[in-house]
């Protein structure tokens, strides 16, 4: 270690941070607040963290330069390490022309902090600032991202680079490991197509519910018979991990025998992703940041939009490998990162993994069952093909969330909640998917327990996003322990923007 490197490490250590592109406390990294920005009313000295929403160029490969909106001019946004339960302040500056929402995904925070206009969180004004103060938690891998509606505008919402990882230090780390590596998967340069999405078949159980299938297929056939084309879908030209196309970023450098804890986030607006590392297994220790009751080894990881997986890889197969997406086309367009053993050289190698199905219940408590809920809510998800200006309209129990609602509280208008909860009660959501798409379903400000997957009971896996398979049923339970408006939606941006949202409320 040379002297400069030594002093840099000391600097990072003194700043209370570990490694990589971290968000330094603002007093150190950025100086005091920007003199061009008027101070907020509750200003009293610098905030602990500063985030700037700004348009910036991103060089994702040599001479491939994307123009997008980022946090602090980088992609992913800086890794923020919080301490569970310790009050913190964050200044969020918005240097763009559009009011923004910054959502603290997976955290149990109040509605005025959460970052969803539908819950009443104030916008961060265009060319303005908001200071928020909250107690981060629960511990584990969370993230932050914009919660703006994009609609047909592919330069807005999660299609932009507004995604960054959050790690909330647990009291004790799950599993033994030598080192941690954070990876964020993200596509850029989105385009619309009429092709219809390719159905993905990787979840277990895989059998479809015949009644749901018939409902969905009948509705689709009726729409096509009327001469409607397929609703728009989004595709991408570039694929990245940590903002670099495969082969163009720094490799993950490892040593034989090391146990590397990967914290991986699917930061996509719309896509489901997979990852494999030839000759290696992933020991999954946490899903969506929550330690799993039954850590176990898998050859492939699957991530719905916004899902996170923490997994330990024992580095026992020296070489230069591609940690990459199973989809050849996406990997060839950048979705991967090189893993390089010390002492190994040569062209990075890819080998397709053995056939494998992703099963959340593999990580559950064997034989355990969840307590009975106080109340069960039934939900049916359905697609109305190309019904909204050529986009598919999505409904929950035949109701599409109004699609101007994102800007509702700019005009002081709020959409009322559909589901009413009582504080302290345990609720079950019985979700029935009458479409062939997989939906990554997200509940704000709460974690839920997976309690039934396609008719098979399970218990003990806590998440905040669950992929509900095409024409299948899924049940999750949650305890109403964080009062206020609570948003529930599909995390696929096209789906949430065109109706796939609803609200819970309680006091
Ligand atoms: Cu969806």
Short mmCIF file of N, CA and C and ligand atoms in Angstrom, two decimals, residues 439-440 490 492 495 500, ligand 1:
data_model
loop_
_atom_site.label_atom_id
_atom_site.label_comp_id
_atom_site.label_asym_id
_atom_site.label_seq_id
_atom_site.Cartn_x
_atom_site.Cartn_y
_atom_site.Cartn_z
N UNK A 439 -45.58 -10.55 -11.85
CA UNK A 439 -45.62 -9.21 -11.25
C UNK A 439 -44.80 -9.14 -9.97
N UNK A 440 -43.79 -8.29 -9.93
CA UNK A 440 -43.06 -8.06 -8.67
C UNK A 440 -43.85 -7.08 -7.80
N UNK A 490 -47.50 -2.98 -8.22
CA UNK A 490 -46.55 -3.76 -9.00
C UNK A 490 -45.36 -2.85 -9.25
N UNK A 492 -43.17 -3.09 -11.61
CA UNK A 492 -42.87 -2.92 -13.03
C UNK A 492 -43.42 -1.55 -13.41
N UNK A 495 -46.50 -1.17 -15.45
CA UNK A 495 -47.71 -1.67 -14.81
C UNK A 495 -48.21 -0.68 -13.76
N UNK A 500 -51.77 -0.23 -11.85
CA UNK A 500 -51.51 -1.33 -10.93
C UNK A 500 -51.01 -0.82 -9.57
CU1 LIG B 1 -46.72 -5.94 -12.90
#
